[in-house]
GROMACS .gro file of C-alpha atoms in nm:
model
  385
    1MET     CA    1  -0.492  -0.156   4.920
    2ARG     CA    2  -0.291   0.166   4.900
    3ARG     CA    3   0.023  -0.028   4.992
    4ALA     CA    4  -0.054  -0.289   4.725
    5ARG     CA    5  -0.109  -0.015   4.468
    6VAL     CA    6   0.221   0.156   4.557
    7ALA     CA    7   0.400  -0.180   4.545
    8ILE     CA    8   0.284  -0.264   4.195
    9PHE     CA    9   0.346   0.098   4.088
   10THR     CA   10   0.704   0.038   4.199
   11ILE     CA   11   0.730  -0.288   4.004
   12PHE     CA   12   0.608  -0.122   3.682
   13ALA     CA   13   0.856   0.163   3.730
   14VAL     CA   14   1.142  -0.078   3.801
   15ASN     CA   15   1.057  -0.275   3.486
   16GLY     CA   16   1.070   0.041   3.275
   17PHE     CA   17   1.389   0.153   3.450
   18LEU     CA   18   1.578  -0.174   3.398
   19PHE     CA   19   1.481  -0.211   3.035
   20ALA     CA   20   1.574   0.151   2.958
   21VAL     CA   21   1.915   0.098   3.117
   22TRP     CA   22   1.974  -0.193   2.879
   23VAL     CA   23   1.856   0.007   2.575
   24VAL     CA   24   2.089   0.304   2.633
   25HIS     CA   25   2.384   0.065   2.670
   26ILE     CA   26   2.321  -0.116   2.339
   27PRO     CA   27   2.594   0.074   2.149
   28ILE     CA   28   2.849  -0.012   2.422
   29VAL     CA   29   2.747  -0.379   2.419
   30GLU     CA   30   2.771  -0.385   2.039
   31ARG     CA   31   3.128  -0.254   2.047
   32ARG     CA   32   3.240  -0.478   2.334
   33THR     CA   33   3.118  -0.791   2.159
   34ASP     CA   34   3.244  -0.678   1.816
   35THR     CA   35   2.894  -0.728   1.673
   36SER     CA   36   2.775  -0.572   1.348
   37HIS     CA   37   2.442  -0.391   1.316
   38ALA     CA   38   2.302  -0.676   1.108
   39THR     CA   39   2.410  -0.941   1.360
   40LEU     CA   40   2.277  -0.736   1.650
   41GLY     CA   41   1.943  -0.707   1.473
   42SER     CA   42   1.928  -1.085   1.445
   43LEU     CA   43   2.026  -1.128   1.810
   44LEU     CA   44   1.750  -0.890   1.918
   45LEU     CA   45   1.504  -1.137   1.765
   46LEU     CA   46   1.621  -1.380   2.033
   47LEU     CA   47   1.515  -1.124   2.293
   48ALA     CA   48   1.172  -1.110   2.128
   49VAL     CA   49   1.140  -1.490   2.112
   50GLY     CA   50   1.241  -1.516   2.477
   51ALA     CA   51   0.982  -1.251   2.569
   52ILE     CA   52   0.698  -1.437   2.394
   53LEU     CA   53   0.796  -1.767   2.558
   54GLY     CA   54   0.821  -1.596   2.897
   55MET     CA   55   0.475  -1.448   2.854
   56GLN     CA   56   0.318  -1.782   2.769
   57ALA     CA   57   0.484  -1.954   3.066
   58SER     CA   58   0.407  -1.677   3.313
   59GLY     CA   59   0.027  -1.684   3.268
   60PRO     CA   60  -0.036  -2.046   3.375
   61LEU     CA   61   0.230  -2.022   3.648
   62SER     CA   62   0.067  -1.706   3.787
   63ASP     CA   63  -0.271  -1.880   3.791
   64ARG     CA   64  -0.123  -2.179   3.971
   65PHE     CA   65   0.112  -2.017   4.222
   66GLY     CA   66  -0.014  -1.659   4.237
   67SER     CA   67   0.086  -1.353   4.037
   68ASN     CA   68   0.249  -1.205   4.349
   69ARG     CA   69   0.506  -1.486   4.353
   70LEU     CA   70   0.565  -1.467   3.979
   71VAL     CA   71   0.612  -1.090   4.001
   72MET     CA   72   0.881  -1.127   4.267
   73LEU     CA   73   1.055  -1.413   4.087
   74SER     CA   74   1.051  -1.269   3.735
   75ALA     CA   75   1.138  -0.914   3.848
   76SER     CA   76   1.434  -1.038   4.049
   77MET     CA   77   1.549  -1.255   3.759
   78LEU     CA   78   1.518  -0.957   3.522
   79ALA     CA   79   1.742  -0.746   3.745
   80VAL     CA   80   2.003  -1.022   3.756
   81ALA     CA   81   1.967  -1.093   3.382
   82LEU     CA   82   2.056  -0.729   3.313
   83MET     CA   83   2.415  -0.826   3.385
   84GLY     CA   84   2.416  -1.081   3.103
   85PRO     CA   85   2.467  -0.833   2.817
   86ALA     CA   86   2.707  -0.630   3.033
   87LEU     CA   87   2.933  -0.932   3.081
   88SER     CA   88   2.899  -1.075   2.728
   89THR     CA   89   3.221  -1.100   2.530
   90GLY     CA   90   3.100  -1.242   2.200
   91VAL     CA   91   2.803  -1.320   1.977
   92VAL     CA   92   2.715  -1.651   2.145
   93THR     CA   93   2.714  -1.519   2.500
   94LEU     CA   94   2.527  -1.205   2.394
   95GLY     CA   95   2.261  -1.408   2.213
   96ALA     CA   96   2.212  -1.633   2.515
   97SER     CA   97   2.194  -1.340   2.755
   98LEU     CA   98   1.942  -1.155   2.536
   99PHE     CA   99   1.719  -1.463   2.519
  100VAL     CA  100   1.721  -1.488   2.899
  101LEU     CA  101   1.666  -1.113   2.938
  102GLY     CA  102   1.368  -1.130   2.702
  103MET     CA  103   1.220  -1.430   2.879
  104CYS     CA  104   1.243  -1.260   3.219
  105ASN     CA  105   1.096  -0.937   3.083
  106GLY     CA  106   0.808  -1.118   2.912
  107ALA     CA  107   0.728  -1.318   3.225
  108LEU     CA  108   0.727  -1.002   3.435
  109ASP     CA  109   0.507  -0.821   3.183
  110VAL     CA  110   0.227  -1.074   3.225
  111ALA     CA  111   0.272  -1.129   3.600
  112MET     CA  112   0.274  -0.760   3.693
  113ASN     CA  113  -0.032  -0.688   3.475
  114ALA     CA  114  -0.213  -0.984   3.635
  115GLN     CA  115  -0.122  -0.845   3.978
  116ALA     CA  116  -0.238  -0.498   3.869
  117VAL     CA  117  -0.576  -0.645   3.773
  118GLU     CA  118  -0.599  -0.802   4.122
  119VAL     CA  119  -0.534  -0.465   4.282
  120GLU     CA  120  -0.774  -0.280   4.050
  121ARG     CA  121  -1.046  -0.540   4.112
  122LYS     CA  122  -1.048  -0.448   4.483
  123TYR     CA  123  -1.002  -0.076   4.425
  124PRO     CA  124  -1.302   0.159   4.415
  125ARG     CA  125  -1.205   0.306   4.075
  126PRO     CA  126  -1.003   0.219   3.761
  127ILE     CA  127  -0.627   0.253   3.812
  128MET     CA  128  -0.476   0.036   3.536
  129SER     CA  129  -0.355   0.317   3.311
  130ALA     CA  130  -0.157   0.473   3.594
  131PHE     CA  131   0.046   0.152   3.629
  132HIS     CA  132   0.148   0.178   3.265
  133ALA     CA  133   0.228   0.546   3.312
  134LEU     CA  134   0.472   0.450   3.588
  135PHE     CA  135   0.642   0.212   3.343
  136SER     CA  136   0.698   0.512   3.116
  137VAL     CA  137   0.829   0.720   3.405
  138GLY     CA  138   1.069   0.441   3.499
  139GLY     CA  139   1.185   0.428   3.139
  140VAL     CA  140   1.258   0.801   3.135
  141LEU     CA  141   1.446   0.773   3.465
  142GLY     CA  142   1.648   0.477   3.339
  143SER     CA  143   1.734   0.663   3.019
  144LEU     CA  144   1.852   0.971   3.207
  145ILE     CA  145   2.060   0.775   3.459
  146GLY     CA  146   2.201   0.555   3.184
  147ALA     CA  147   2.294   0.859   2.979
  148ALA     CA  148   2.465   1.014   3.283
  149THR     CA  149   2.673   0.702   3.347
  150LEU     CA  150   2.774   0.692   2.980
  151GLU     CA  151   2.873   1.057   2.994
  152ALA     CA  152   3.081   0.984   3.307
  153GLU     CA  153   3.241   0.692   3.117
  154LEU     CA  154   3.170   0.444   3.396
  155PRO     CA  155   3.250   0.082   3.305
  156ILE     CA  156   2.940  -0.096   3.182
  157GLU     CA  157   2.978  -0.358   3.455
  158VAL     CA  158   2.956  -0.082   3.716
  159SER     CA  159   2.668   0.113   3.567
  160MET     CA  160   2.448  -0.186   3.483
  161GLY     CA  161   2.549  -0.361   3.805
  162CYS     CA  162   2.439  -0.063   4.013
  163ALA     CA  163   2.113  -0.046   3.818
  164ALA     CA  164   2.051  -0.415   3.882
  165LEU     CA  165   2.124  -0.371   4.254
  166LEU     CA  166   1.888  -0.073   4.281
  167GLY     CA  167   1.623  -0.279   4.105
  168LEU     CA  168   1.665  -0.571   4.344
  169ILE     CA  169   1.637  -0.343   4.648
  170ALA     CA  170   1.320  -0.180   4.512
  171ILE     CA  171   1.170  -0.519   4.424
  172ALA     CA  172   1.247  -0.664   4.768
  173SER     CA  173   1.070  -0.370   4.934
  174CYS     CA  174   0.746  -0.469   4.758
  175SER     CA  175   0.736  -0.837   4.852
  176SER     CA  176   0.508  -0.816   5.156
  177PHE     CA  177   0.252  -0.583   4.995
  178LEU     CA  178   0.157  -0.768   4.677
  179LEU     CA  179  -0.181  -0.945   4.680
  180ARG     CA  180  -0.254  -1.313   4.660
  181ALA     CA  181  -0.492  -1.412   4.382
  182THR     CA  182  -0.857  -1.430   4.485
  183HIS     CA  183  -1.023  -1.469   4.146
  184THR     CA  184  -1.252  -1.770   4.153
  185SER     CA  185  -1.292  -2.027   3.880
  186THR     CA  186  -1.605  -2.074   3.674
  187SER     CA  187  -1.755  -2.373   3.504
  188PRO     CA  188  -1.577  -2.503   3.196
  189ASN     CA  189  -1.909  -2.444   3.016
  190HIS     CA  190  -1.891  -2.072   3.096
  191PRO     CA  191  -1.898  -1.866   2.773
  192ASP     CA  192  -1.563  -1.712   2.860
  193ALA     CA  193  -1.393  -2.047   2.913
  194THR     CA  194  -1.167  -2.176   2.637
  195PRO     CA  195  -1.358  -2.395   2.390
  196LEU     CA  196  -1.095  -2.327   2.124
  197GLY     CA  197  -0.809  -2.467   2.331
  198TRP     CA  198  -0.594  -2.183   2.456
  199PHE     CA  199  -0.807  -1.908   2.301
  200SER     CA  200  -1.173  -1.837   2.373
  201PRO     CA  201  -1.362  -1.605   2.134
  202ARG     CA  202  -1.327  -1.321   2.388
  203VAL     CA  203  -0.953  -1.379   2.421
  204LEU     CA  204  -0.918  -1.384   2.042
  205GLY     CA  205  -1.114  -1.059   2.015
  206LEU     CA  206  -0.908  -0.886   2.282
  207GLY     CA  207  -0.588  -1.026   2.132
  208ALA     CA  208  -0.680  -0.894   1.788
  209LEU     CA  209  -0.752  -0.551   1.936
  210ALA     CA  210  -0.419  -0.558   2.124
  211PHE     CA  211  -0.242  -0.666   1.804
  212ALA     CA  212  -0.383  -0.368   1.612
  213LEU     CA  213  -0.300  -0.109   1.877
  214PHE     CA  214   0.042  -0.251   1.967
  215LEU     CA  215   0.129  -0.260   1.596
  216SER     CA  216   0.033   0.106   1.570
  217GLU     CA  217   0.248   0.193   1.872
  218GLY     CA  218   0.542   0.001   1.727
  219VAL     CA  219   0.514   0.203   1.406
  220ALA     CA  220   0.540   0.528   1.603
  221ASN     CA  221   0.835   0.402   1.807
  222ASP     CA  222   1.043   0.302   1.508
  223TRP     CA  223   0.929   0.523   1.221
  224SER     CA  224   0.802   0.859   1.356
  225THR     CA  225   1.146   1.022   1.348
  226LEU     CA  226   1.228   0.893   1.000
  227GLN     CA  227   0.886   0.997   0.869
  228VAL     CA  228   0.942   1.358   0.974
  229LYS     CA  229   1.296   1.364   0.838
  230GLU     CA  230   1.199   1.215   0.501
  231HIS     CA  231   0.869   1.397   0.451
  232LEU     CA  232   0.970   1.743   0.575
  233ASP     CA  233   1.346   1.725   0.507
  234THR     CA  234   1.446   1.830   0.859
  235SER     CA  235   1.765   1.777   1.056
  236ASP     CA  236   1.810   1.467   1.272
  237GLY     CA  237   1.761   1.670   1.589
  238ILE     CA  238   1.433   1.824   1.473
  239ALA     CA  239   1.306   1.490   1.342
  240ALA     CA  240   1.369   1.331   1.682
  241LEU     CA  241   1.104   1.565   1.826
  242ALA     CA  242   0.838   1.347   1.662
  243PHE     CA  243   0.901   1.054   1.892
  244GLY     CA  244   0.944   1.291   2.187
  245PHE     CA  245   0.600   1.441   2.125
  246PHE     CA  246   0.447   1.095   2.081
  247ALA     CA  247   0.603   0.945   2.397
  248SER     CA  248   0.532   1.252   2.613
  249ALA     CA  249   0.167   1.264   2.507
  250MET     CA  250   0.132   0.891   2.574
  251THR     CA  251   0.272   0.928   2.927
  252VAL     CA  252   0.043   1.222   3.007
  253GLY     CA  253  -0.254   1.036   2.861
  254ARG     CA  254  -0.190   0.732   3.078
  255PHE     CA  255  -0.205   0.946   3.390
  256CYS     CA  256  -0.543   1.085   3.278
  257ALA     CA  257  -0.708   0.774   3.129
  258ASP     CA  258  -0.818   0.619   3.460
  259ARG     CA  259  -1.036   0.918   3.547
  260ILE     CA  260  -1.191   0.909   3.201
  261SER     CA  261  -1.254   0.535   3.236
  262ALA     CA  262  -1.417   0.588   3.577
  263GLN     CA  263  -1.644   0.854   3.431
  264PHE     CA  264  -1.735   0.705   3.093
  265GLY     CA  265  -1.620   0.341   3.098
  266PRO     CA  266  -1.339   0.147   2.924
  267VAL     CA  267  -1.528   0.112   2.595
  268ALA     CA  268  -1.537   0.490   2.560
  269VAL     CA  269  -1.166   0.514   2.636
  270VAL     CA  270  -1.081   0.268   2.358
  271ARG     CA  271  -1.335   0.398   2.106
  272TYR     CA  272  -1.270   0.770   2.135
  273GLY     CA  273  -0.901   0.723   2.212
  274SER     CA  274  -0.863   0.523   1.891
  275LEU     CA  275  -1.048   0.795   1.700
  276VAL     CA  276  -0.813   1.059   1.842
  277ALA     CA  277  -0.518   0.840   1.740
  278ALA     CA  278  -0.666   0.800   1.391
  279ALA     CA  279  -0.712   1.177   1.362
  280GLY     CA  280  -0.350   1.225   1.470
  281VAL     CA  281  -0.204   0.988   1.213
  282LEU     CA  282  -0.434   1.134   0.945
  283LEU     CA  283  -0.285   1.474   1.025
  284VAL     CA  284   0.062   1.323   0.985
  285LEU     CA  285  -0.043   1.186   0.645
  286VAL     CA  286  -0.168   1.517   0.504
  287SER     CA  287   0.046   1.777   0.683
  288GLU     CA  288   0.325   1.967   0.509
  289SER     CA  289   0.402   2.168   0.823
  290LEU     CA  290   0.636   2.066   1.107
  291PRO     CA  291   0.414   2.203   1.390
  292LEU     CA  292   0.108   2.024   1.252
  293THR     CA  293   0.302   1.701   1.200
  294LEU     CA  294   0.434   1.710   1.557
  295ALA     CA  295   0.080   1.780   1.678
  296GLY     CA  296  -0.034   1.475   1.481
  297TRP     CA  297   0.223   1.249   1.646
  298ALA     CA  298   0.127   1.390   1.987
  299ALA     CA  299  -0.243   1.321   1.919
  300PHE     CA  300  -0.151   0.970   1.804
  301GLY     CA  301   0.027   0.901   2.135
  302LEU     CA  302  -0.250   1.060   2.340
  303GLY     CA  303  -0.516   0.852   2.168
  304LEU     CA  304  -0.330   0.522   2.208
  305SER     CA  305  -0.229   0.588   2.571
  306GLY     CA  306  -0.533   0.460   2.756
  307SER     CA  307  -0.648   0.179   2.529
  308ILE     CA  308  -0.399  -0.099   2.603
  309PRO     CA  309  -0.457  -0.082   2.983
  310GLN     CA  310  -0.832  -0.124   2.922
  311ILE     CA  311  -0.763  -0.435   2.713
  312PHE     CA  312  -0.547  -0.584   2.990
  313THR     CA  313  -0.812  -0.512   3.253
  314SER     CA  314  -1.074  -0.681   3.040
  315ALA     CA  315  -0.848  -0.983   2.976
  316GLY     CA  316  -0.800  -1.028   3.350
  317ASN     CA  317  -1.174  -1.008   3.421
  318LEU     CA  318  -1.325  -1.242   3.164
  319GLY     CA  319  -1.478  -1.468   3.428
  320SER     CA  320  -1.285  -1.779   3.329
  321GLY     CA  321  -1.078  -1.977   3.578
  322ALA     CA  322  -0.743  -1.868   3.436
  323PRO     CA  323  -0.723  -1.486   3.430
  324ALA     CA  324  -0.343  -1.466   3.407
  325THR     CA  325  -0.339  -1.728   3.131
  326ASN     CA  326  -0.597  -1.526   2.937
  327MET     CA  327  -0.383  -1.219   2.984
  328SER     CA  328  -0.069  -1.399   2.867
  329ARG     CA  329  -0.246  -1.488   2.540
  330VAL     CA  330  -0.368  -1.131   2.487
  331VAL     CA  331  -0.032  -0.976   2.578
  332GLY     CA  332   0.146  -1.225   2.352
  333MET     CA  333  -0.073  -1.140   2.053
  334GLY     CA  334  -0.019  -0.771   2.122
  335TYR     CA  335   0.356  -0.816   2.142
  336VAL     CA  336   0.360  -0.993   1.806
  337GLY     CA  337   0.186  -0.685   1.663
  338PHE     CA  338   0.442  -0.458   1.828
  339LEU     CA  339   0.720  -0.652   1.655
  340ALA     CA  340   0.535  -0.677   1.324
  341GLY     CA  341   0.453  -0.306   1.288
  342PRO     CA  342   0.802  -0.175   1.211
  343ALA     CA  343   0.862  -0.462   0.967
  344VAL     CA  344   0.534  -0.406   0.781
  345ILE     CA  345   0.607  -0.036   0.738
  346GLY     CA  346   0.961  -0.116   0.629
  347TRP     CA  347   0.834  -0.349   0.355
  348LEU     CA  348   0.573  -0.097   0.239
  349SER     CA  349   0.830   0.182   0.225
  350HIS     CA  350   0.994  -0.001  -0.068
  351VAL     CA  351   0.669   0.041  -0.263
  352VAL     CA  352   0.520   0.370  -0.141
  353PRO     CA  353   0.659   0.675   0.042
  354LEU     CA  354   0.703   0.628   0.416
  355THR     CA  355   0.434   0.883   0.494
  356ALA     CA  356   0.183   0.699   0.273
  357ALA     CA  357   0.259   0.379   0.467
  358MET     CA  358   0.109   0.548   0.772
  359ALA     CA  359  -0.226   0.447   0.624
  360VAL     CA  360  -0.166   0.114   0.803
  361PRO     CA  361  -0.193   0.252   1.160
  362LEU     CA  362  -0.474   0.482   1.040
  363THR     CA  363  -0.674   0.181   0.924
  364LEU     CA  364  -0.599  -0.020   1.237
  365THR     CA  365  -0.698   0.258   1.478
  366LEU     CA  366  -1.027   0.304   1.291
  367LEU     CA  367  -1.091  -0.071   1.318
  368ALA     CA  368  -1.007  -0.053   1.690
  369ALA     CA  369  -1.262   0.225   1.735
  370ALA     CA  370  -1.525   0.017   1.554
  371THR     CA  371  -1.458  -0.292   1.771
  372ALA     CA  372  -1.406  -0.113   2.104
  373GLY     CA  373  -1.702  -0.298   2.255
  374THR     CA  374  -1.472  -0.601   2.286
  375VAL     CA  375  -1.334  -0.455   2.611
  376ARG     CA  376  -1.677  -0.441   2.775
  377SER     CA  377  -1.618  -0.610   3.110
  378PRO     CA  378  -1.858  -0.839   3.296
  379HIS     CA  379  -1.697  -0.724   3.623
  380VAL     CA  380  -1.968  -0.530   3.804
  381GLY     CA  381  -1.727  -0.289   3.972
  382ILE     CA  382  -1.610  -0.135   3.647
  383LYS     CA  383  -1.817   0.073   3.406
  384SER     CA  384  -1.831  -0.076   3.059
  385THR     CA  385  -2.042   0.163   2.855
   0.00000   0.00000   0.00000
């Protein structure tokens, strides 16, 4: 089990690493393909569409063939797909490569979380949040290495090619340690089966909770820096600290959330974590001080950090015969929220000040706290109160 845990830790870290390498190279890709900001923004929607489609395909395929196989396939394809943007020479090839990259990343997202649930199910304590923490660590590592290659002015084909090769080597080293699915099916009359087609009431509830919290996270990712700059009239460098505080607190929180879940249960993690997040964004709303505002963004990240992993664990342990399919629905709904958050705040900022628009994540985190019981798991090995 320790080998399986280390293997899926590695997969999460590789996923974060590969995606971060792509992100830091976006300006280079934009120049190479002679793409405007507006066109690039439209092309990035293709990445999002590909990700959602990949998620929905990966769930049923993982249930049928095993999440271990889908992890190896989608992770390897993601590493190879990283070369698509690096080799693109125009808008058409870039759009196609981003769609494929998104599809591979979405498929891996569901498959690796389904595999993580398999490992956690056999483990004596909750470990889901740590997997997500390793994704963050991989992202930081990818950003640093990508920045170093850009500073050294290495050709993009070399830097992204080396990253893809490192990813493939790390992925191959995990192949023999991933677990085969052992989750058994239940009767179609089971209350957690899917009477509403693809979505049972539990899946809808978990998906709505994921939507709210992912939307809140998306707001922080895209608007925290601009909020500080606009509200407090700071420099660009100082404003960038807002996202740094948020992301750092989220990473630290993910490393701590499993112990809290083991002690008090996943419902407590979501309920009190969401309340901490709400308190953080409320501080952002009312603060006129930079230190207090940065503390608010840090509290927001800390509060959100452990909640999403609890939702994924619950989605994979509903008791139905298709745990990975359930997870793909929940992850997909969450991802839609992640994409919608920045857009919603952008629209509102035309009507009210950007800081006032932060009432949206405040409201959603309070609703998440009120509905935290949705993550209560029927799995006897995990506390749920």
